[in-house]
XYZ file of C-alpha atoms in Angstrom:
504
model
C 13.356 -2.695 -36.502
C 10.930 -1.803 -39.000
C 8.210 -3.238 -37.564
C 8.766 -2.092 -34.388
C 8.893 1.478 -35.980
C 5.175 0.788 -38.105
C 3.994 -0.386 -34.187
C 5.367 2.862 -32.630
C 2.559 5.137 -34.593
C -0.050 2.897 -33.200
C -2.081 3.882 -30.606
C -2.292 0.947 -27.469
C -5.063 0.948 -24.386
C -2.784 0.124 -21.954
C -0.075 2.610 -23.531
C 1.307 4.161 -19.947
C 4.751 5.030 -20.241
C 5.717 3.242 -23.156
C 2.725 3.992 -25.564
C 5.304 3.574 -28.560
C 6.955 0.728 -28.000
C 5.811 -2.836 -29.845
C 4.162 -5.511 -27.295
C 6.750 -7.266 -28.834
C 10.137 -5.119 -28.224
C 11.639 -5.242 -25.172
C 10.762 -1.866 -22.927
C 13.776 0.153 -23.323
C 16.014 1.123 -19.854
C 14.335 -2.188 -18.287
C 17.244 -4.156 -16.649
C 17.081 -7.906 -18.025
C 15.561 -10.401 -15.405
C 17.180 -12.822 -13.622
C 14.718 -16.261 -13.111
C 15.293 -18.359 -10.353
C 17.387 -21.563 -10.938
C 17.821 -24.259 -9.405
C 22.105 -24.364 -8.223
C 22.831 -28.268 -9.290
C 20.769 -31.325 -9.383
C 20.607 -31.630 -6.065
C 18.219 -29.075 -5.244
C 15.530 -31.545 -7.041
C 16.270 -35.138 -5.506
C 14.388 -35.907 -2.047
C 16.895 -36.356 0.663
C 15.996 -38.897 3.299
C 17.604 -39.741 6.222
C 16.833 -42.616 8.782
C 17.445 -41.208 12.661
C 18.788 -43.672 15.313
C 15.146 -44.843 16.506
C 14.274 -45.791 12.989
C 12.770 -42.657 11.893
C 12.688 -41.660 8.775
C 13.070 -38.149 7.680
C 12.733 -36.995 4.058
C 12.310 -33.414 2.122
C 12.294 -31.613 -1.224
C 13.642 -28.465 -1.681
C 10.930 -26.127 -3.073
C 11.116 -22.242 -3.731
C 8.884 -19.965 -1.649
C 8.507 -18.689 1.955
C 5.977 -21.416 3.102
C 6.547 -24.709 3.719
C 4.395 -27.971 4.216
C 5.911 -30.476 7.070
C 3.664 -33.307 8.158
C 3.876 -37.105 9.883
C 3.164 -40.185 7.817
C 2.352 -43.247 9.928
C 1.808 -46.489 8.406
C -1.380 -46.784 9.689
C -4.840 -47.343 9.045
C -8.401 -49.025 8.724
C -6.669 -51.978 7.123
C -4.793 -52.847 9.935
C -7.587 -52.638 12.595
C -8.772 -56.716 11.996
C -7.575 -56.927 15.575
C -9.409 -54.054 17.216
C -12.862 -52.510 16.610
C -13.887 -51.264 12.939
C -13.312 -47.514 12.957
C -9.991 -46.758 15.266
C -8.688 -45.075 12.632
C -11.543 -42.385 11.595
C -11.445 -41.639 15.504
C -7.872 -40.974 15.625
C -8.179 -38.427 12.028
C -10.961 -36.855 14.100
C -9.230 -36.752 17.399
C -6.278 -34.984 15.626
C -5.236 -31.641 17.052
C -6.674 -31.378 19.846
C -5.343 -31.202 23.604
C -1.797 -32.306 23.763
C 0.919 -32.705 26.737
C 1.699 -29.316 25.671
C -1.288 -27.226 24.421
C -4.507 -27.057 26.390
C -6.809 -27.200 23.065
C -7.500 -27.028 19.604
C -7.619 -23.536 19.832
C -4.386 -23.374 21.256
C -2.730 -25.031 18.648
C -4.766 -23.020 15.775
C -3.532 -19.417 17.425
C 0.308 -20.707 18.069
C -0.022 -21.486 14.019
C -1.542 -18.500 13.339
C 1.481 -16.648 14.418
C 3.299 -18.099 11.502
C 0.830 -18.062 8.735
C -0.285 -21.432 9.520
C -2.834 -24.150 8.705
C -3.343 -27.936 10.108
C -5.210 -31.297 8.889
C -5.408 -34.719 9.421
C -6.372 -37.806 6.689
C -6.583 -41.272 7.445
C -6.656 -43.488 4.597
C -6.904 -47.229 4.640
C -3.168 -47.958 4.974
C -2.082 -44.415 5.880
C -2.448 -41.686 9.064
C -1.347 -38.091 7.956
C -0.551 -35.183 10.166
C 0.486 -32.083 8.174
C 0.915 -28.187 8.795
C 1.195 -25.649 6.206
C 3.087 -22.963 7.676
C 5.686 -20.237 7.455
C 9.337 -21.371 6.599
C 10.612 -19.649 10.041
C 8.521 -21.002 12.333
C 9.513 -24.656 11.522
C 11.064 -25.430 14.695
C 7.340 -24.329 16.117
C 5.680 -26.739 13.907
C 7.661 -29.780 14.269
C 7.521 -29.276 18.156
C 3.545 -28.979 17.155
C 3.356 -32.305 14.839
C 5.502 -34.425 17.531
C 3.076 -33.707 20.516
C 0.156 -34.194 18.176
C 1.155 -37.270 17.194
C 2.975 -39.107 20.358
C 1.159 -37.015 23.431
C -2.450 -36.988 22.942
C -4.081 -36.088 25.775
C -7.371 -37.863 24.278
C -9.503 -36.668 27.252
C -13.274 -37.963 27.764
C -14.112 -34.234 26.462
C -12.690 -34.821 23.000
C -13.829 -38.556 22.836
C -17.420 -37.715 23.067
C -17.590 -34.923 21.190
C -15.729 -37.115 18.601
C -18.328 -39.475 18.738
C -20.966 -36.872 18.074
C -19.255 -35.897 14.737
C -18.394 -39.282 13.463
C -22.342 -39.945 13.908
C -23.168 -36.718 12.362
C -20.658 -37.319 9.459
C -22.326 -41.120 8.898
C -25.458 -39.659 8.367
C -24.514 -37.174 6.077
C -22.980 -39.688 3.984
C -25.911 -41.541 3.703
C -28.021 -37.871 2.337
C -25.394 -37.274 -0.046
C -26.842 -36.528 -3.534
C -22.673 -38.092 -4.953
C -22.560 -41.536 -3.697
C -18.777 -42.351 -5.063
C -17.989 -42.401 -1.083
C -20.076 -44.872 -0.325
C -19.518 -46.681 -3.560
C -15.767 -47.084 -2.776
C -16.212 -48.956 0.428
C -19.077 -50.959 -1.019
C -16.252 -52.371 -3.998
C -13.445 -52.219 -1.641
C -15.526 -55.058 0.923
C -16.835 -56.735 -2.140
C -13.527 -57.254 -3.512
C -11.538 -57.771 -0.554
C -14.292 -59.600 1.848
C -13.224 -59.332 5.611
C -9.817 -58.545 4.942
C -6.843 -55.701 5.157
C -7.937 -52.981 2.807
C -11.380 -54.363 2.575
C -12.233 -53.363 5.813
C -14.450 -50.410 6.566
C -12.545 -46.980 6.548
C -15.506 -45.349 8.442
C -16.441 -45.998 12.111
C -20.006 -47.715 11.955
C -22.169 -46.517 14.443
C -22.303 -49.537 16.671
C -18.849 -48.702 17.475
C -18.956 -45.134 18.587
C -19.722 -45.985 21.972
C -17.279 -48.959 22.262
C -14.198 -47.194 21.653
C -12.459 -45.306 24.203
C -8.674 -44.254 25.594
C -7.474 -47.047 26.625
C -8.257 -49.136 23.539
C -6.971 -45.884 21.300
C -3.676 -45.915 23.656
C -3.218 -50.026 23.004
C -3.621 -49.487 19.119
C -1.370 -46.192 19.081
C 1.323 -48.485 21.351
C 1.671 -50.909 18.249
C 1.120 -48.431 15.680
C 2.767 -45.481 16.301
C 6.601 -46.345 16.745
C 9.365 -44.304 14.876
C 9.934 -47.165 12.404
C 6.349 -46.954 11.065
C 6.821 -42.851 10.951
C 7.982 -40.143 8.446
C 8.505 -36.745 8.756
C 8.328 -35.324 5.615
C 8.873 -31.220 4.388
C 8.506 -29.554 0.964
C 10.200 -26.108 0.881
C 13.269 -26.128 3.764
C 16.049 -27.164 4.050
C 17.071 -30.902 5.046
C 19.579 -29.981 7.193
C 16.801 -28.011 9.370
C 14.412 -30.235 9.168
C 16.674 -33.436 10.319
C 17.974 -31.073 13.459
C 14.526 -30.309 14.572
C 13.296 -34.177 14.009
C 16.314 -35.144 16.338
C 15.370 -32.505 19.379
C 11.380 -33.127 19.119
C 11.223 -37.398 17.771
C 14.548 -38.860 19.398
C 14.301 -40.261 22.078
C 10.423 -39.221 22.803
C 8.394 -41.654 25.219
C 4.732 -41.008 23.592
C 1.908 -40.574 26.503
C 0.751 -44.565 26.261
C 4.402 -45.750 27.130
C 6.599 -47.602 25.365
C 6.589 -51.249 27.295
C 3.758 -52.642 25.914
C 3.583 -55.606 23.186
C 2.976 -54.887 19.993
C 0.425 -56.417 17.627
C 0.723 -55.343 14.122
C -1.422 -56.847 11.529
C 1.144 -57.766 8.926
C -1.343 -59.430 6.836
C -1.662 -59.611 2.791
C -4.709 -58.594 1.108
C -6.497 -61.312 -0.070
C -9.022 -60.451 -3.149
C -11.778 -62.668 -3.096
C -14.244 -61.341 -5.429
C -18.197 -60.514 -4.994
C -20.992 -58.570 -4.575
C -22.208 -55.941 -2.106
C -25.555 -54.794 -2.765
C -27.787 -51.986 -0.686
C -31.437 -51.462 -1.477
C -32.000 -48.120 -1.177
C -34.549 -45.441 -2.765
C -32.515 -42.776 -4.019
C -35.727 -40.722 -5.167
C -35.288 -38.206 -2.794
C -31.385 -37.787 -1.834
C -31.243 -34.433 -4.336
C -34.501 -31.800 -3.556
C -33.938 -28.351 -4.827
C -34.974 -26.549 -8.049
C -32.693 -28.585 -9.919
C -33.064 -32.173 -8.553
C -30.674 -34.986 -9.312
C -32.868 -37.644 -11.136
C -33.470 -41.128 -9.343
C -30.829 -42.817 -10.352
C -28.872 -46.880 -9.461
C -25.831 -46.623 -9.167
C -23.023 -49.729 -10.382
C -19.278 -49.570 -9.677
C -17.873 -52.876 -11.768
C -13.915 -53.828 -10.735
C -10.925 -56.217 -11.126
C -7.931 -56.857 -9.167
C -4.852 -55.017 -10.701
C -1.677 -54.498 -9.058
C 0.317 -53.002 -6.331
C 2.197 -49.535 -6.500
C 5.390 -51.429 -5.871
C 5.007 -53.356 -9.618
C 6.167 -52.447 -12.748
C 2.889 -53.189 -14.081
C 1.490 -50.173 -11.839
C 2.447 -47.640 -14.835
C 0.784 -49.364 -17.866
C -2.637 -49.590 -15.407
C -2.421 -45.994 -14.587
C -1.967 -45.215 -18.725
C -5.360 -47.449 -18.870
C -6.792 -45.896 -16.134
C -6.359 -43.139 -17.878
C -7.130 -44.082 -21.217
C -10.835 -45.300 -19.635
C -11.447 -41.940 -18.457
C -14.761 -40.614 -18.403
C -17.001 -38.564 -16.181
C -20.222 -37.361 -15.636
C -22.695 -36.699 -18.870
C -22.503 -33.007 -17.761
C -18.906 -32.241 -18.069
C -17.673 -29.437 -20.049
C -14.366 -28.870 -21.432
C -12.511 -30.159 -24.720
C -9.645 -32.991 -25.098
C -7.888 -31.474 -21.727
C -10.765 -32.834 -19.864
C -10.630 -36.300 -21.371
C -13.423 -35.805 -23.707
C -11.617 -38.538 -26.301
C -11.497 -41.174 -24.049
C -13.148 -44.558 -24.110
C -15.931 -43.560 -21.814
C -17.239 -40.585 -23.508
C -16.267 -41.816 -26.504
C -17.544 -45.178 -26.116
C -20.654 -44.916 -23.331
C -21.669 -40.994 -22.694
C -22.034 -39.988 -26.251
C -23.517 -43.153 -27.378
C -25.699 -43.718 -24.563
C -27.742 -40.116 -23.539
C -29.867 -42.398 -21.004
C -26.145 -42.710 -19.066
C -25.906 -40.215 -16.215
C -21.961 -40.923 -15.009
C -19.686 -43.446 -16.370
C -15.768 -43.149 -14.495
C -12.956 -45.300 -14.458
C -11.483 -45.026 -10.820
C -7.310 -47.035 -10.469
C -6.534 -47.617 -6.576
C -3.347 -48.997 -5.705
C -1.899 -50.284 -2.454
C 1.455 -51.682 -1.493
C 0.098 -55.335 -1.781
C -2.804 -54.983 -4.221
C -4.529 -52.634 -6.650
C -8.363 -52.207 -7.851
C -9.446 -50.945 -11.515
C -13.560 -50.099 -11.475
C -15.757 -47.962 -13.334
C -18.509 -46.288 -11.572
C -21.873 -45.824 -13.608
C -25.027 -44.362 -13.239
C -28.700 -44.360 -14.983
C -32.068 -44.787 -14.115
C -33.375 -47.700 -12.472
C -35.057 -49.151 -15.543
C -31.561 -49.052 -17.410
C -29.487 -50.755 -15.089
C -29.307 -54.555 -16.986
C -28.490 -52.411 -20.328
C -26.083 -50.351 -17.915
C -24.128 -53.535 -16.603
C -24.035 -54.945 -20.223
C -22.211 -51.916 -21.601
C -19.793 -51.419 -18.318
C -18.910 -54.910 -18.854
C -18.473 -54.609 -22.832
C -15.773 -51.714 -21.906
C -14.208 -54.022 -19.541
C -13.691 -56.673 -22.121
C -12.847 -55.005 -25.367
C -9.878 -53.503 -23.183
C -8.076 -56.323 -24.448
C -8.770 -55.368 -27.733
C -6.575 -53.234 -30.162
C -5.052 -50.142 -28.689
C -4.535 -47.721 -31.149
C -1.631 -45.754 -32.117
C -2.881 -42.150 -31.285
C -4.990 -43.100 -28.812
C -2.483 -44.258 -26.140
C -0.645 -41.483 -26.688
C -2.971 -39.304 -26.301
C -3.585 -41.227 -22.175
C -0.083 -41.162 -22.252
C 0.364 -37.305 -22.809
C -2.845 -36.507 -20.169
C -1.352 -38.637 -17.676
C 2.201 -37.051 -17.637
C -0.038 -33.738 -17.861
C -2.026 -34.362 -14.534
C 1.075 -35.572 -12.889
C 3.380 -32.530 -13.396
C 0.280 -29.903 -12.830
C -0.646 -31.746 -9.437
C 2.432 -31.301 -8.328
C 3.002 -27.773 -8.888
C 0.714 -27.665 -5.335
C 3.084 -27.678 -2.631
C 0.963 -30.249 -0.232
C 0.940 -32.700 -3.044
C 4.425 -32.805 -3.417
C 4.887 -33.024 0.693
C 2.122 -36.224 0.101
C 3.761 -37.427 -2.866
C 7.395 -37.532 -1.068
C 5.911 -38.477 2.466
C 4.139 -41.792 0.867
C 6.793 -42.964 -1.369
C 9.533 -42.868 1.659
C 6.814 -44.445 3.654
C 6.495 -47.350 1.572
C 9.591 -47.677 -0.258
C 12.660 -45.641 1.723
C 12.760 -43.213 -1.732
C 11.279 -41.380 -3.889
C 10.619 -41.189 -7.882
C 11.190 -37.771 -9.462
C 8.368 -36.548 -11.607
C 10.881 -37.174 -15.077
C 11.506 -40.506 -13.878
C 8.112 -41.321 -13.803
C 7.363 -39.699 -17.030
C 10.037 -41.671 -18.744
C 8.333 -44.913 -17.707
C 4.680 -43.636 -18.847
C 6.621 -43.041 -22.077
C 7.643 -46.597 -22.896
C 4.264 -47.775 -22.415
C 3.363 -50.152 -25.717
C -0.008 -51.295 -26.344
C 1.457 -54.990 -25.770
C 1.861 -54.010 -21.880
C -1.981 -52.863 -21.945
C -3.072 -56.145 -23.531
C -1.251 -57.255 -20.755
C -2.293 -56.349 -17.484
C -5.566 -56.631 -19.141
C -5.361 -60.018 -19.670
C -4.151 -60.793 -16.609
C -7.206 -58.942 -14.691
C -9.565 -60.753 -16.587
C -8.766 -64.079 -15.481
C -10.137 -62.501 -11.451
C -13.666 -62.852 -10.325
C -15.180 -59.383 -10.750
C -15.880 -57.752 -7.894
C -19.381 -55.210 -8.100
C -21.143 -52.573 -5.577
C -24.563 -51.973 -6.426
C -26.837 -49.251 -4.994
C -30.697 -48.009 -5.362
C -33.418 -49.706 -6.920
C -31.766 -53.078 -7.684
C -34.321 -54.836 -9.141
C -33.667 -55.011 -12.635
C -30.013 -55.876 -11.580
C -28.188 -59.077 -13.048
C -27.347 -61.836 -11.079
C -23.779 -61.861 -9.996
C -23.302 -65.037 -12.008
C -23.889 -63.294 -15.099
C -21.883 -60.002 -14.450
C -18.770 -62.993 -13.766
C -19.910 -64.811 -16.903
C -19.326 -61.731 -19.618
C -16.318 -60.811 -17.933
C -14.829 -64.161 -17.812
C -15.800 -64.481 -21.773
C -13.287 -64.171 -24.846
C -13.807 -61.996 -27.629
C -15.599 -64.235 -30.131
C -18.290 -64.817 -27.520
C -19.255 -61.897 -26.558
C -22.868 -61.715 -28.567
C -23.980 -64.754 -27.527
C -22.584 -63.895 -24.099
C -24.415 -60.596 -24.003
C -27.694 -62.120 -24.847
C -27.691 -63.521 -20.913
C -28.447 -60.176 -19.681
C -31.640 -60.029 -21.547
């Protein structure tokens, strides 16, 4: 009370009403506040439940007065080895547009804008996802919206050409982009996974624009788009709602292409193979401005890891993390990853280094660690040899402090991505996809906690023993034969001087 009485003779800028009272007393005659709880347990598990056609229906209860309600499909570029490369970037494209009910995109954009509400569409290489952020009230209105969208396309010649005109327009930008990680990622993807499931191309290549049309989008949606590949997911109503309005718009539905026809789904396992994709290309002029991006090659280096479904899918998502990195630009202290092994390691050893990123993507059958680096054409053999170096001492000691710190950022990033609503509707809509349930965020962060540096030496180990898989672009030619690259990463510790020497 004392100090509260030395405070009250102080003078305070924001003063107002209560220019005597401590910042830290409570303001007198202010009633106590009451925080929102959560009633029981419940009200944080994901309920799911599986309709009568086979679809599944799942949502998390989240406070707030929108919601996010989408359709998962299990669907995308990887299963396309039976129809032309780039279905599935036409069908993301084609995505709210004329329906059986709605005339036109713009039709659909003003009946959302009467409850608050904003659409998208991603395809992925083993997912199709039709979302709405909306209004909590109009729900009934957006699940009506998401069910015609996704099973009554009207996919008129309209639409398909002017679809074609974007996808080539999009293609070319890609190729202009000063940030080549897009391009990049399907380069390692193909390398790694050479004519097969997720190694196949997520974008349409050009040659195909013209070739695809309705009916072959109708006889891929027939053996695609059933109720037993589908989800329905919501973040922030209630199940009971949600389930009602699933069973009056996606029960008993006939979608616009018919439901007689046979289906062909690609049930195939990824196969990785290993290997090297490699495009010349000069990238001395893909950044003009007053601050040009310097002509750089760009390497992305990766090994096979593991599926989502494995146990071993935590400790490779601690190393993941525990690679870090970034570009030699970044600003920011520990919070940014500034201690981990490539900054510590490659970025503030190396100032020649422009980018140097560890990138962890998983699938349901198979998984891919790389690290993406970049430098100037003249360093790209010392590039390869350090990027390969990082790879290997992996296996080495993990220290004490060290994981923990990976450990700490990883449950960090987890819990602050999914204080965003949509993440949460992704997070909940791809888990019931591919496994009928869902991991809470505590669950998960009690399995990043029993991590042990014997599980990193682990996986390691194990990922080692694959052929490497690289994606090269720019001016390749001080670039080491594949043959080497597959040499220092199949090496053991005590060789690696003698090892290292083949790059020069």
């Amino acid at each position: 009370s004392r100090r509260c009485g030395v405070a009250a003779g102080r003078s305070y800028s924001g003063g107002g009403a209560y220019p005597s009272v401590s910042l830290t007393c409570p303001l007198p005659g202010v009633p106590k506040a009451v925080f929102a709880a959560a009633e029981s347990r419940e009200r944080f598990e994901t309920r799911v439940t599986v309709l009568e056609n086979g679809l599944r229906v799942a949502s998390q209860n989240k406070f707030g007065q929108f919601c996010t309600v989408g359709i998962l499909v299990n669907s995308g570029s990887r299963h396309e080895a039976k129809y032309l490369s780039g279905i599935s970037h036409f069908l993301e494209k084609l995505a709210f547009s004329s329906t059986a009910q709605f005339g036109s995109k713009d039709e659909i954009l003003l009946t959302l804008e009467k409850h608050g509400g904003i659409c998208d569409c991603q395809a992925s290489r083993d997912t199709i996802m039709y979302a709405v952020s909306a209004d909590a009230r109009g729900l009934d209105t957006v699940v009506n919206l998401l069910a015609d969208v996704t099973l009554q396309p009207r996919l008129s010649d309209e639409e398909i050409e002017m679809t074609r005109m974007a996808i080539r327009f999009e293609l070319e930008d890609l190729n202009m982009r000063p940030d080549p990680e897009p391009l990049l990622t399907e380069m390692i993807h193909a390398a790694a996974f050479r004519d097969n499931t997720v190694g196949l191309n997520r974008f349409c290549p050009v040659e195909n624009t013209d070739k695809i049309d309705r009916d072959m989008l109708h006889s891929y949606l027939s053996s695609y788009y059933t109720p037993d590949r589908m989800v329905l997911a919501g973040v922030g109503i209630e199940h009971e709602h949600l389930v009602e309005c699933a069973r009056k718009y996606l029960l008993g539905v006939e979608p616009v292409w018919g439901t007689g026809r046979s289906k062909a789904v690609d049930k195939s396992v990824a196969q990785y193979t290993g290997g090297i994709v490699k495009v010349e290309k000069d990238m001395s002029d893909v950044s003009l401005g007053p601050t040009p991006i310097p002509e750089l090659t760009h390497i992305m280096i990766g090994l096979e890891s593991c599926s989502f479904l494995e146990d071993d899918f935590i400790p490779f998502a601690v190393l993941n993390m525990m690679m870090g990195g970034g570009g030699s630009f970044s600003a920011g202290g520990p919070g940014k990853g500034m201690f981990t092994r490539l900054y510590l390691n490659v970025l503030n050893r190396h100032h020649w280094m422009y980018n140097a990123t560890s990138y962890h993507h998983s699938y349901e059958d198979t998984g891919l660690l790389c690290i993406h680096a970049s430098a100037d054409p003249k360093q790209v053999r010392e590039m390869v040899e350090i990027i390969t170096r990082e790879f290997i001492l992996m296996a080495g000691a993990v220290g004490e402090v060290e994981l923990e710190r990976a450990k700490t950022q990883l449950k960090s990033m987890l819990m602050m991505n999914l204080e965003s609503r949509p993440v949460i509707f992704e997070d909940v809509g791809r888990q019931v996809l591919a496994t009928n349930t869902r991991k809470l965020p505590h669950e998960l962060c009690a399995l990043i906690s029993q991590v042990k540096p014997t599980d990193i030496k682990r996986v390691v180990t194990k990922m080692l023993h694959k052929k490497p898989a690289v994606a090269a672009l720019g001016d390749l030619t001080d670039l080491p034969t594949y043959e080497h690259i597959q040499a220092a990463l199949s090496s053991k510790d005590g060789r690696l001087p003698r090892l290292y020497r083949l790059f020069r």
